[in-house]
Coordinates of N, CA, C and O in Angstrom, one line a residue:
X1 N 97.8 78.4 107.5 CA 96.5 79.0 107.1 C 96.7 79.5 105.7 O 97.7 80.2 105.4
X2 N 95.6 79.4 104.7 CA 95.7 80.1 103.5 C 94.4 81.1 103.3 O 93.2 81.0 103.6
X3 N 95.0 82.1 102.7 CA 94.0 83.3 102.5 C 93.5 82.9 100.9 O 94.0 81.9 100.4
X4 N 92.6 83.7 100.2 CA 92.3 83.7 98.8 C 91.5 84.8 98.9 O 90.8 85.1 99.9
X5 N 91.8 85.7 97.6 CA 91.0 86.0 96.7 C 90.7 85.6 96.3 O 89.6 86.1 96.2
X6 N 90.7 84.4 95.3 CA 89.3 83.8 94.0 C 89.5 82.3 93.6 O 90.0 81.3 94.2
X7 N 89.0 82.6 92.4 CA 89.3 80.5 91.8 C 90.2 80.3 92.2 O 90.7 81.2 92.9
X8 N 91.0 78.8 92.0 CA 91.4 78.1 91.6 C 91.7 76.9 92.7 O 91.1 76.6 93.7
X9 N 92.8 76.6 92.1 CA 94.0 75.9 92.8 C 95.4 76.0 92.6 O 96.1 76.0 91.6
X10 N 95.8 76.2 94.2 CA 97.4 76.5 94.3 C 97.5 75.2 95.9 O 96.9 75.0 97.0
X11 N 98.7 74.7 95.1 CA 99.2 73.7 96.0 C 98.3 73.0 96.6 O 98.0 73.0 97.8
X12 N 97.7 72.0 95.5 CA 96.6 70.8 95.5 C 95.8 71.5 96.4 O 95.4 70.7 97.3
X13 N 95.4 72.3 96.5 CA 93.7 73.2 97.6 C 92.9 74.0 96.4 O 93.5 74.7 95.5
X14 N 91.9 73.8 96.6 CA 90.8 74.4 96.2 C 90.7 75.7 96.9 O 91.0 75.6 98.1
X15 N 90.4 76.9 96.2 CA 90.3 78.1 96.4 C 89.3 78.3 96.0 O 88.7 78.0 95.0
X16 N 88.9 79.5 97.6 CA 87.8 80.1 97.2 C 87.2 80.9 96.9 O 88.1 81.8 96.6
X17 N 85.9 81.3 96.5 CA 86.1 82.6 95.4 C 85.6 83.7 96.4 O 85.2 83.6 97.5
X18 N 85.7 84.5 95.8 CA 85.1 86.0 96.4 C 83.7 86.1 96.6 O 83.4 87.0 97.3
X19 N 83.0 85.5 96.2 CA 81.4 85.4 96.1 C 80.6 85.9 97.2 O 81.0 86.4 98.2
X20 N 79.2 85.7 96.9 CA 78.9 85.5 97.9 C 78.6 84.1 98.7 O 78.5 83.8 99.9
X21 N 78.5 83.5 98.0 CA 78.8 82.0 98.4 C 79.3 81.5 99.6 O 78.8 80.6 100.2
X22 N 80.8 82.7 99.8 CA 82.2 82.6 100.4 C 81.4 82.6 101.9 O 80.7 83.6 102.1
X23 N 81.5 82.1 102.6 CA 81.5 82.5 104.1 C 81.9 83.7 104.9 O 81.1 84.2 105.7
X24 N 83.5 84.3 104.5 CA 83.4 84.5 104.9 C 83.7 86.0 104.4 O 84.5 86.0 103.5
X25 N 83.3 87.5 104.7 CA 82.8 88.5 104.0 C 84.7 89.0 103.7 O 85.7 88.5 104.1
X26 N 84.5 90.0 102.9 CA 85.4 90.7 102.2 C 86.4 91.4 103.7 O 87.6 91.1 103.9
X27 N 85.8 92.3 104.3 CA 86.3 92.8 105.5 C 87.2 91.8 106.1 O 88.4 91.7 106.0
X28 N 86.3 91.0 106.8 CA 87.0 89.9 107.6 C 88.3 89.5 106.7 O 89.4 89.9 107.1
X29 N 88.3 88.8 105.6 CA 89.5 88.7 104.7 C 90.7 89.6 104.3 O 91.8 89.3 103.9
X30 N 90.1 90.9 104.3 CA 91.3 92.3 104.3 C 91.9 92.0 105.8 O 93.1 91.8 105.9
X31 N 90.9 92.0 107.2 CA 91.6 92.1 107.9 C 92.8 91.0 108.4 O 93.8 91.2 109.0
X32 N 92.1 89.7 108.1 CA 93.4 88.8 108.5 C 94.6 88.8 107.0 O 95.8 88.6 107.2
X33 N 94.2 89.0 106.0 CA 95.4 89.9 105.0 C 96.2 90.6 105.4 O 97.4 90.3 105.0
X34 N 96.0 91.6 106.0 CA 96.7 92.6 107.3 C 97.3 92.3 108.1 O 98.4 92.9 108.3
X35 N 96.9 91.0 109.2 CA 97.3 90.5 109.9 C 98.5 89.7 109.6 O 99.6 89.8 110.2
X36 N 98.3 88.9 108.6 CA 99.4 88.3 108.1 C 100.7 88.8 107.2 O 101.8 88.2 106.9
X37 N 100.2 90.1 107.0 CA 101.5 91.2 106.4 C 101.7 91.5 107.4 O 102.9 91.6 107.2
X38 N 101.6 91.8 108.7 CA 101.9 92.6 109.9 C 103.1 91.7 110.6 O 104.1 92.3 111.0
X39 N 102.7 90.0 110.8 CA 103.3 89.6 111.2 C 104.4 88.9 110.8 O 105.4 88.5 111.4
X40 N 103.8 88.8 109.3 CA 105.2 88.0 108.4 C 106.8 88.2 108.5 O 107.1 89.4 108.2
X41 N 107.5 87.7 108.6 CA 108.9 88.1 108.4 C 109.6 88.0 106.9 O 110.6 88.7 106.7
X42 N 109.1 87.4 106.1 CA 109.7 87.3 104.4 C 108.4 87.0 104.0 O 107.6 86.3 104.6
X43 N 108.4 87.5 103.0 CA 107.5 87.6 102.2 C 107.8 87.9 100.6 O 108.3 88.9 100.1
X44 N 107.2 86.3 99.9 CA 107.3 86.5 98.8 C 106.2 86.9 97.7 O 105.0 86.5 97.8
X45 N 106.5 87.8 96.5 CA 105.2 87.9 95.8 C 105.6 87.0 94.2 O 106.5 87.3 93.4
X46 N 104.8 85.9 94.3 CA 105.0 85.3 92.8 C 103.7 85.5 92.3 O 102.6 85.4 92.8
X47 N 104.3 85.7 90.7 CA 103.6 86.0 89.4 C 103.3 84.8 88.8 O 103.7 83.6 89.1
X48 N 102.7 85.1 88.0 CA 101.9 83.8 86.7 C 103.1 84.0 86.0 O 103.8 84.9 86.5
X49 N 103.8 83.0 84.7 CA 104.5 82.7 84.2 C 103.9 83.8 83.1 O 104.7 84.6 82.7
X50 N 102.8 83.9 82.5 CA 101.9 84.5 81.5 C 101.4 85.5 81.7 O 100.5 86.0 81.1
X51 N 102.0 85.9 83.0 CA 101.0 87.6 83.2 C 100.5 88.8 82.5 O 101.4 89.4 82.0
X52 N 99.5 89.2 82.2 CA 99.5 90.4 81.5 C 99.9 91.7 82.1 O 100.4 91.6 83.3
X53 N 99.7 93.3 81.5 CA 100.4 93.9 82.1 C 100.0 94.6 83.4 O 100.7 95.2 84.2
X54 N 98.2 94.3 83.2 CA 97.7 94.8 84.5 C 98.0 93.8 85.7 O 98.1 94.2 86.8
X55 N 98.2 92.4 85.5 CA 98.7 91.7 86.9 C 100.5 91.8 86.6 O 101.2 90.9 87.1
X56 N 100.8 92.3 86.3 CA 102.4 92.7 86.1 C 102.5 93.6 87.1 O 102.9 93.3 88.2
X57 N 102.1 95.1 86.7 CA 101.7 96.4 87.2 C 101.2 96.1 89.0 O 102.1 96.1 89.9
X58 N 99.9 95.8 89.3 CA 99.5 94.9 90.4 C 100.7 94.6 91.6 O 100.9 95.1 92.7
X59 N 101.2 93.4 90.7 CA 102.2 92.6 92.0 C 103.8 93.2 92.0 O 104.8 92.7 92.5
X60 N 103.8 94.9 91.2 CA 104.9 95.5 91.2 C 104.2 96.4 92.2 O 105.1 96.3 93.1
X61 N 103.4 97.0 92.6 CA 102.7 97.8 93.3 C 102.6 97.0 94.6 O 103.4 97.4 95.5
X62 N 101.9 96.0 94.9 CA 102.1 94.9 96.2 C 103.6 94.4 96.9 O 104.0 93.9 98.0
X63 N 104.4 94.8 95.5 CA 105.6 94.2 96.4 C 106.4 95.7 96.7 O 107.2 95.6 97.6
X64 N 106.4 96.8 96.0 CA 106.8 98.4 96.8 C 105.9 98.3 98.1 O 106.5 97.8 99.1
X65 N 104.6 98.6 98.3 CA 103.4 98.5 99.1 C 104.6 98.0 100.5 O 105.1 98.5 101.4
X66 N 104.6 96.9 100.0 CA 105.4 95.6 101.5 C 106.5 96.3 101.5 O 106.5 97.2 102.3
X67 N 107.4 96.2 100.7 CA 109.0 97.0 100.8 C 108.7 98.1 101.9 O 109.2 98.0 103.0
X68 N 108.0 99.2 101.6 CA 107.4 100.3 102.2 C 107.6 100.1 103.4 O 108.1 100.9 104.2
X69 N 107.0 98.5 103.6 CA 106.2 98.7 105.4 C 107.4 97.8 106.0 O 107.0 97.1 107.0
X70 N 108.5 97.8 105.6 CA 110.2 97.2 105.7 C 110.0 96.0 105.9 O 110.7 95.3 106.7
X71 N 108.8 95.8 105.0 CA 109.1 94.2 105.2 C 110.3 93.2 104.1 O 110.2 93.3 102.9
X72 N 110.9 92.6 104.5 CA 111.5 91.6 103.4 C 110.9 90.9 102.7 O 110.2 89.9 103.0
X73 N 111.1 91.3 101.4 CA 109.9 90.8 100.3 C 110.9 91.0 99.2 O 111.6 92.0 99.1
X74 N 110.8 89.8 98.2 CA 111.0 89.3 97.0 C 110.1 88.9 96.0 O 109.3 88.1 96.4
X75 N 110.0 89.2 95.1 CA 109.7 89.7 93.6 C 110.4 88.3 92.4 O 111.3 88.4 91.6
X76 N 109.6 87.2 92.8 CA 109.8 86.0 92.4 C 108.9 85.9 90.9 O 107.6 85.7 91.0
X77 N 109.3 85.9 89.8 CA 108.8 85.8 88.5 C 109.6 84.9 87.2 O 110.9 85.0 87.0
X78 N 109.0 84.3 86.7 CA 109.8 83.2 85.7 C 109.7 83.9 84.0 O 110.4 83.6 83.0
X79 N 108.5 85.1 84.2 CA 108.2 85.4 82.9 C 108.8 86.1 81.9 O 109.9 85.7 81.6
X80 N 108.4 87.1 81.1 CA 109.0 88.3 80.4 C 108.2 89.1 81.2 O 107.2 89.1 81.8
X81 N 109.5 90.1 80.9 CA 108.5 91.2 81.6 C 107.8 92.7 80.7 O 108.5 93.7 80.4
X82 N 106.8 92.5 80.5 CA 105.8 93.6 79.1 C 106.7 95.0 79.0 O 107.1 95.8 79.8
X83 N 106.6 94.7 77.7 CA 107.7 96.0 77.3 C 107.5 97.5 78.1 O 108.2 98.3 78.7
X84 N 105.8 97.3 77.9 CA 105.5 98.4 78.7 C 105.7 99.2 80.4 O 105.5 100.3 80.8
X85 N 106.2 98.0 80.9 CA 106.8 97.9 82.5 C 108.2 98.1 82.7 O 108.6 98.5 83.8
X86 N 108.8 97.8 81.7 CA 110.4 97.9 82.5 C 110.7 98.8 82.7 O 111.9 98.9 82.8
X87 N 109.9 100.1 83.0 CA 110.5 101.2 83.9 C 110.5 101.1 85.0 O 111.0 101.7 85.9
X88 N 109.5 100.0 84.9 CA 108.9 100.6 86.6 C 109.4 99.9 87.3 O 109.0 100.3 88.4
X89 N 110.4 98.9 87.5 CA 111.5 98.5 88.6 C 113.0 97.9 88.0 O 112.7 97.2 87.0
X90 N 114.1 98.0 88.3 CA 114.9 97.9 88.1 C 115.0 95.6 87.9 O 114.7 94.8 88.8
X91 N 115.3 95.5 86.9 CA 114.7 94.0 86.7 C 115.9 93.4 87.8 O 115.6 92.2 88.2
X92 N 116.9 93.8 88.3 CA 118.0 93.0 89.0 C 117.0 92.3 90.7 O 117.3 91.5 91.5
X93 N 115.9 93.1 90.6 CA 115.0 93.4 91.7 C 113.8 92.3 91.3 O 113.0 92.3 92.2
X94 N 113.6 91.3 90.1 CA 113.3 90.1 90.3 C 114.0 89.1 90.1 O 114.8 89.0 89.2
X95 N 113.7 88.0 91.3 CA 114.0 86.7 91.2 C 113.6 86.0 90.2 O 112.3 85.9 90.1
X96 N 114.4 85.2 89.0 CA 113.6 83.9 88.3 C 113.9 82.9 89.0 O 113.1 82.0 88.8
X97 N 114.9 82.4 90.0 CA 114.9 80.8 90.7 C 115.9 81.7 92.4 O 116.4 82.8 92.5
X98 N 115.5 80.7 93.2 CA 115.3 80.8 94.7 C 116.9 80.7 95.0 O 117.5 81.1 96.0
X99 N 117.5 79.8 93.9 CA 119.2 79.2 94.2 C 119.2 77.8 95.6 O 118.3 77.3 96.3
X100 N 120.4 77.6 95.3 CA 120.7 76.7 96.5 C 120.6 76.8 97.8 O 121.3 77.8 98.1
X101 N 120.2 76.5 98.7 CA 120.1 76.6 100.5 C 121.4 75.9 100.5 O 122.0 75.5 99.5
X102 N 122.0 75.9 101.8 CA 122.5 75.3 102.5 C 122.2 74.4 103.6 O 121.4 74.7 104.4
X103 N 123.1 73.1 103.6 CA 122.9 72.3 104.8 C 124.2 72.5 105.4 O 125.4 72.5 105.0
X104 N 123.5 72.7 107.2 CA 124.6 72.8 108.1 C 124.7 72.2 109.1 O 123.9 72.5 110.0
X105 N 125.6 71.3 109.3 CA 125.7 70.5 110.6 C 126.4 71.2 111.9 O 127.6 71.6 111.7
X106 N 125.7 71.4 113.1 CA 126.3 71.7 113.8 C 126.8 70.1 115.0 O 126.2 69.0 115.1
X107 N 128.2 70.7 115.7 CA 128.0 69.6 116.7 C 128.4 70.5 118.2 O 129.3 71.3 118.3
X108 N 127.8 70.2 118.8 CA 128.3 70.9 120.3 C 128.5 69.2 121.0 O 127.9 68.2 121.5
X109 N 130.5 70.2 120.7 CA 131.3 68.8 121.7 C 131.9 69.8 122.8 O 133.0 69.7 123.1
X110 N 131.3 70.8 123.2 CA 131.8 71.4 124.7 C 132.3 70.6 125.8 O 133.1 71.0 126.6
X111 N 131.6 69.4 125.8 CA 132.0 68.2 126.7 C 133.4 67.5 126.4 O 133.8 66.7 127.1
X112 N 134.2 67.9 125.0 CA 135.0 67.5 124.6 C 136.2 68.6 123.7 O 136.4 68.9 122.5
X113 N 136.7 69.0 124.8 CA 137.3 70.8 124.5 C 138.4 69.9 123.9 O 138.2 70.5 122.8
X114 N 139.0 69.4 123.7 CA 140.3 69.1 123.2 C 140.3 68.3 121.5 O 141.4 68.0 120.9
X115 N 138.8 68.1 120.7 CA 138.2 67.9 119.9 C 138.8 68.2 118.5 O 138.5 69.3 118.1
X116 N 139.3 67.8 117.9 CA 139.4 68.3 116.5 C 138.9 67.8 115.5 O 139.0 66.6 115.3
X117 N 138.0 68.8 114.7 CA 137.3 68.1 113.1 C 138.2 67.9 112.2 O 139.3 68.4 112.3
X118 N 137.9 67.2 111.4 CA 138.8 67.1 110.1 C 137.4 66.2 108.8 O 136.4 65.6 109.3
X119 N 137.5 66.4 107.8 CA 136.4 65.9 107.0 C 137.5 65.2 105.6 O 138.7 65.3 105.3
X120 N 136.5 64.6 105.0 CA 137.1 64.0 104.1 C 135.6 63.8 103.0 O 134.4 64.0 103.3
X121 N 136.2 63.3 101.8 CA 135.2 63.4 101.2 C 135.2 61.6 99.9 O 136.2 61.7 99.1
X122 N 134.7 60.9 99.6 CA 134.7 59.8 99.3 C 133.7 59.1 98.2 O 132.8 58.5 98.7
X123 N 133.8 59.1 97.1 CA 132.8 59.2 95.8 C 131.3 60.4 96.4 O 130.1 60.1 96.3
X124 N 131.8 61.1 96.7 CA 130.9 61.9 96.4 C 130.0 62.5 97.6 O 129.1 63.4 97.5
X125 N 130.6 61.7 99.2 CA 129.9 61.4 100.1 C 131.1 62.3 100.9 O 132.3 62.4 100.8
X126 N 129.9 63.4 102.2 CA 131.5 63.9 102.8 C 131.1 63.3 104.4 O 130.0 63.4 105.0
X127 N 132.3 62.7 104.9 CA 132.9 62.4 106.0 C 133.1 63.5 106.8 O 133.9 64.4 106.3
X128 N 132.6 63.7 108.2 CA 132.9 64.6 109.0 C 133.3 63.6 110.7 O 132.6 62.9 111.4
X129 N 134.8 64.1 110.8 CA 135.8 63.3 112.1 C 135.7 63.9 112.8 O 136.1 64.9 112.2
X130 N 135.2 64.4 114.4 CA 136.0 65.1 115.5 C 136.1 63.9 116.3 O 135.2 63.1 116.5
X131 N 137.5 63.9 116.9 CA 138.1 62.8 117.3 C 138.9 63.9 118.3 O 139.2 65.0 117.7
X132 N 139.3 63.6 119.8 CA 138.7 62.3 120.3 C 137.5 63.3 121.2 O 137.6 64.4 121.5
X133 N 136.6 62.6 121.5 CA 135.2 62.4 122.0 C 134.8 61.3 123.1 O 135.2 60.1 122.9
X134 N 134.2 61.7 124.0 CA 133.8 60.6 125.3 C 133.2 59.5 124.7 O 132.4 59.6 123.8
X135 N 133.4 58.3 125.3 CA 133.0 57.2 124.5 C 131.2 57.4 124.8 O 130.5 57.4 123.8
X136 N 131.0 57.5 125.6 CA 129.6 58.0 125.3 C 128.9 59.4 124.8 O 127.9 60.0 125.2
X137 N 129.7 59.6 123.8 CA 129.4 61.2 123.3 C 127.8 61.2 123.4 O 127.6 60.7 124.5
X138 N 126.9 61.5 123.0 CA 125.1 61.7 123.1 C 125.2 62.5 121.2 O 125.6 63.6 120.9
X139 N 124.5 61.2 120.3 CA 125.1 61.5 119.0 C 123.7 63.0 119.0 O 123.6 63.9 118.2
X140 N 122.9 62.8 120.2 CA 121.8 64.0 119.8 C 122.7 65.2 120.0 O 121.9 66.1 120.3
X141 N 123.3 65.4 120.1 CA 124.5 67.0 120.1 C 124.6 66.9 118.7 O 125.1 68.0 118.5
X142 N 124.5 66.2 117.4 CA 125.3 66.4 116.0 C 123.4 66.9 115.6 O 122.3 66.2 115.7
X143 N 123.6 68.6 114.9 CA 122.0 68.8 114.6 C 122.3 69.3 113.2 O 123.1 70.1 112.8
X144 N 121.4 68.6 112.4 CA 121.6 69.5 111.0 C 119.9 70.4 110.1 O 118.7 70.2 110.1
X145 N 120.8 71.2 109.5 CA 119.6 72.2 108.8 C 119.6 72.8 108.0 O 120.6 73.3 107.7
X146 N 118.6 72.9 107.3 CA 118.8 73.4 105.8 C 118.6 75.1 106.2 O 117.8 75.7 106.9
X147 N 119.4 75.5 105.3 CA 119.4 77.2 105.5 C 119.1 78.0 104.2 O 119.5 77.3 103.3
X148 N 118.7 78.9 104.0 CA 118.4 79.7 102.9 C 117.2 80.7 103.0 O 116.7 80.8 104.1
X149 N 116.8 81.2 102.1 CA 115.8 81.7 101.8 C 114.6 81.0 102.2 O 114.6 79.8 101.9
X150 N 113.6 81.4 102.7 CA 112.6 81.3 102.9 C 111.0 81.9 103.3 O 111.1 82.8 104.1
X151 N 109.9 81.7 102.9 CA 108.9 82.6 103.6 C 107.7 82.1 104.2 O 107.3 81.0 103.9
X152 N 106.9 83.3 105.2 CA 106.2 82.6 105.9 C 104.7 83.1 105.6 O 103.7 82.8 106.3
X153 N 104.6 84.1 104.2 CA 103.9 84.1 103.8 C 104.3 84.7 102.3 O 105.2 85.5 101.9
X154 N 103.3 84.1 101.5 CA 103.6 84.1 100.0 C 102.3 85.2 99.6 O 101.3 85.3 100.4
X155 N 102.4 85.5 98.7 CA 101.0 86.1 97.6 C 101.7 85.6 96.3 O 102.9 85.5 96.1
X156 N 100.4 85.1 95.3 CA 100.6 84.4 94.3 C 99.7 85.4 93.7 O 98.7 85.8 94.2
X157 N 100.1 85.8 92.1 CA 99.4 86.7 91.7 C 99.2 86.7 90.3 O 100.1 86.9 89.5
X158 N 97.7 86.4 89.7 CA 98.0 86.2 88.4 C 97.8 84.6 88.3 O 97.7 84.1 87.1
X159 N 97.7 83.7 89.5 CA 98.0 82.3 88.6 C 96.6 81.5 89.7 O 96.3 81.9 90.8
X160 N 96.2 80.6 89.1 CA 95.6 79.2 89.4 C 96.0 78.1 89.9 O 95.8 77.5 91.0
X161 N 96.7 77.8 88.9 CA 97.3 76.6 89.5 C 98.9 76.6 89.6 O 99.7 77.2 88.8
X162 N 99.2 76.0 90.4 CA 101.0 75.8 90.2 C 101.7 76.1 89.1 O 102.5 77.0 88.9
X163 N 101.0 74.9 88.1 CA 102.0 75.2 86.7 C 102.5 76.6 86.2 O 103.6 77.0 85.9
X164 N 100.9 77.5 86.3 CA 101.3 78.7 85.9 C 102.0 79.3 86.6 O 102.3 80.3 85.9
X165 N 102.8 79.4 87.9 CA 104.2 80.1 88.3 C 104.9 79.7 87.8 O 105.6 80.5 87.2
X166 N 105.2 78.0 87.7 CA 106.9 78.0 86.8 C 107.4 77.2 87.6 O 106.6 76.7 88.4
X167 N 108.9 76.9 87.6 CA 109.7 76.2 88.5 C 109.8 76.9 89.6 O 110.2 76.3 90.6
X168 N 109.5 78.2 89.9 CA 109.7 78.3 90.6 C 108.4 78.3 92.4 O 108.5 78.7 93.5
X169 N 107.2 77.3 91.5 CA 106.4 76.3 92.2 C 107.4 75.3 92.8 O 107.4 75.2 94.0
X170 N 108.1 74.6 92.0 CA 108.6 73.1 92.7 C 109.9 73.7 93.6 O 110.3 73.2 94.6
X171 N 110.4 74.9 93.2 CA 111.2 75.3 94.2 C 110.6 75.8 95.9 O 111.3 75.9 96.9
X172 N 109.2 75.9 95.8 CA 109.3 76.6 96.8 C 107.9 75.5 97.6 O 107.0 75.9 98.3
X173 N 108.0 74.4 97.2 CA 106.5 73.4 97.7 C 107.0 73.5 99.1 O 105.9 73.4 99.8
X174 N 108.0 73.7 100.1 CA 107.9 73.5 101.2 C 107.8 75.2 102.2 O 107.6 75.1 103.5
X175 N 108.0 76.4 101.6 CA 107.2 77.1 101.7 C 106.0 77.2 101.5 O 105.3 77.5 102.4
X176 N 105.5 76.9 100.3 CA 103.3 77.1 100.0 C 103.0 75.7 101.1 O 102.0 75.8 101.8
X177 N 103.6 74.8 101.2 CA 103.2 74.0 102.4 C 103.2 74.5 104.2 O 102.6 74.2 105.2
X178 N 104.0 75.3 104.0 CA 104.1 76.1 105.7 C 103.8 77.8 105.9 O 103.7 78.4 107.0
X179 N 103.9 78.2 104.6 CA 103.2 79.8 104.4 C 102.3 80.2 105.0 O 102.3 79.5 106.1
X180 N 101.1 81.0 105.1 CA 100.3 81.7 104.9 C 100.3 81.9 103.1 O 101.1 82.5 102.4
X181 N 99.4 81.3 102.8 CA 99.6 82.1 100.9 C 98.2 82.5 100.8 O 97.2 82.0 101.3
X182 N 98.6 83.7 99.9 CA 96.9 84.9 99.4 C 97.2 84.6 97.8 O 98.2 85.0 97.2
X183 N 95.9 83.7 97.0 CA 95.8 84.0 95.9 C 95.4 84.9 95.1 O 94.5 84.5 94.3
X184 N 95.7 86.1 94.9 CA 95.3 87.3 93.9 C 95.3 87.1 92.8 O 96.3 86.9 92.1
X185 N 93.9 87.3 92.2 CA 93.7 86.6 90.9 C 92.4 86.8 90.3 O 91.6 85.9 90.7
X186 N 91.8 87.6 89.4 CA 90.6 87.9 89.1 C 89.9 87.2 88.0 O 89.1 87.7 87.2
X187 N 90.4 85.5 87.8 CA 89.3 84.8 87.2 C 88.7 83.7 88.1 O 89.3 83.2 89.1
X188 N 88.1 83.4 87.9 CA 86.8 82.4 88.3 C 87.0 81.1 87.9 O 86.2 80.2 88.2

């Protein structure tokens, strides 16, 4: 589900504006905003690449606000930060890139207690052995997953389209694809 405040487009969708136009009133939209801060487990707030200092100020205020209510929230920005601001949070306290996840293979060979792994690695490709194993092992016991950082709702603040966050748009397309995201953004 995606929420909006106003113009644009984020993550090839059309956004809608605040208007009256909008279907659906202002209330109704605070309260499922609510809802979705309530429920969220991570939560990220990204900036425009070009912010000025009042949407600087803003998404420094929205991401204490969430901290406050002990939510897990990160402070994702690619930009400078206006001279005039750097008091107001300790810069170690924004993210410019998300870093690497991890992939993890698990195997449950409980059917095969006497099992040992060993890996190897081969232009570049890694080999993973547990030997020995019932000749009908069930290969659905070998599961793998990507691990890292993640969120299940985003606010984007300050920007329109993708580009204006930065890379760290292409880092996170499979978050804004499975989020909740709130576009905060006061142009048209």
């Amino acid at each position: 589900m995606t929420l909006y405040f106003s113009g644009g487009t984020i993550s090839g969708r059309q956004v809608a504006t605040s208007t009256s136009k909008n279907n659906m009133d202002q209330r109704e939209k605070n309260i499922q905003i609510a809802d979705a801060i309530d429920s969220a487990k991570s939560i990220a707030v990204v900036l425009s690449k070009n912010c000025d200092i009042d949407t600087f100020c803003a998404a420094i205020g929205l991401y204490f606000m969430l901290r406050d209510k002990a939510k897990t929230t990160d402070l994702l920005f690619q930009g400078i930060v206006p001279a005039e601001c750097e008091f107001l949070l300790d810069k170690t306290a924004i993210k410019t890139n998300l870093g690497a996840k991890e992939l993890v293979v698990s195997i449950d060979y409980a059917s095969s207690p006497e099992a040992v792994a060993q890996y190897s690695t081969n232009n570049g490709v890694l080999y993973i052995k547990l030997a020995p194993v019932n000749r009908n092992f069930d290969i659905n016991k070998v599961q793998t997953e990507i691990q890292g950082q993640s969120y299940d709702l985003i606010f984007t603040v300050g920007a329109q389209t993708p580009e204006q966050i930065g890379e760290i748009y292409n880092d996170m397309k499979q978050d804004f694809s499975r989020a909740r995201v709130v576009n905060m953004d006061n142009n048209d």
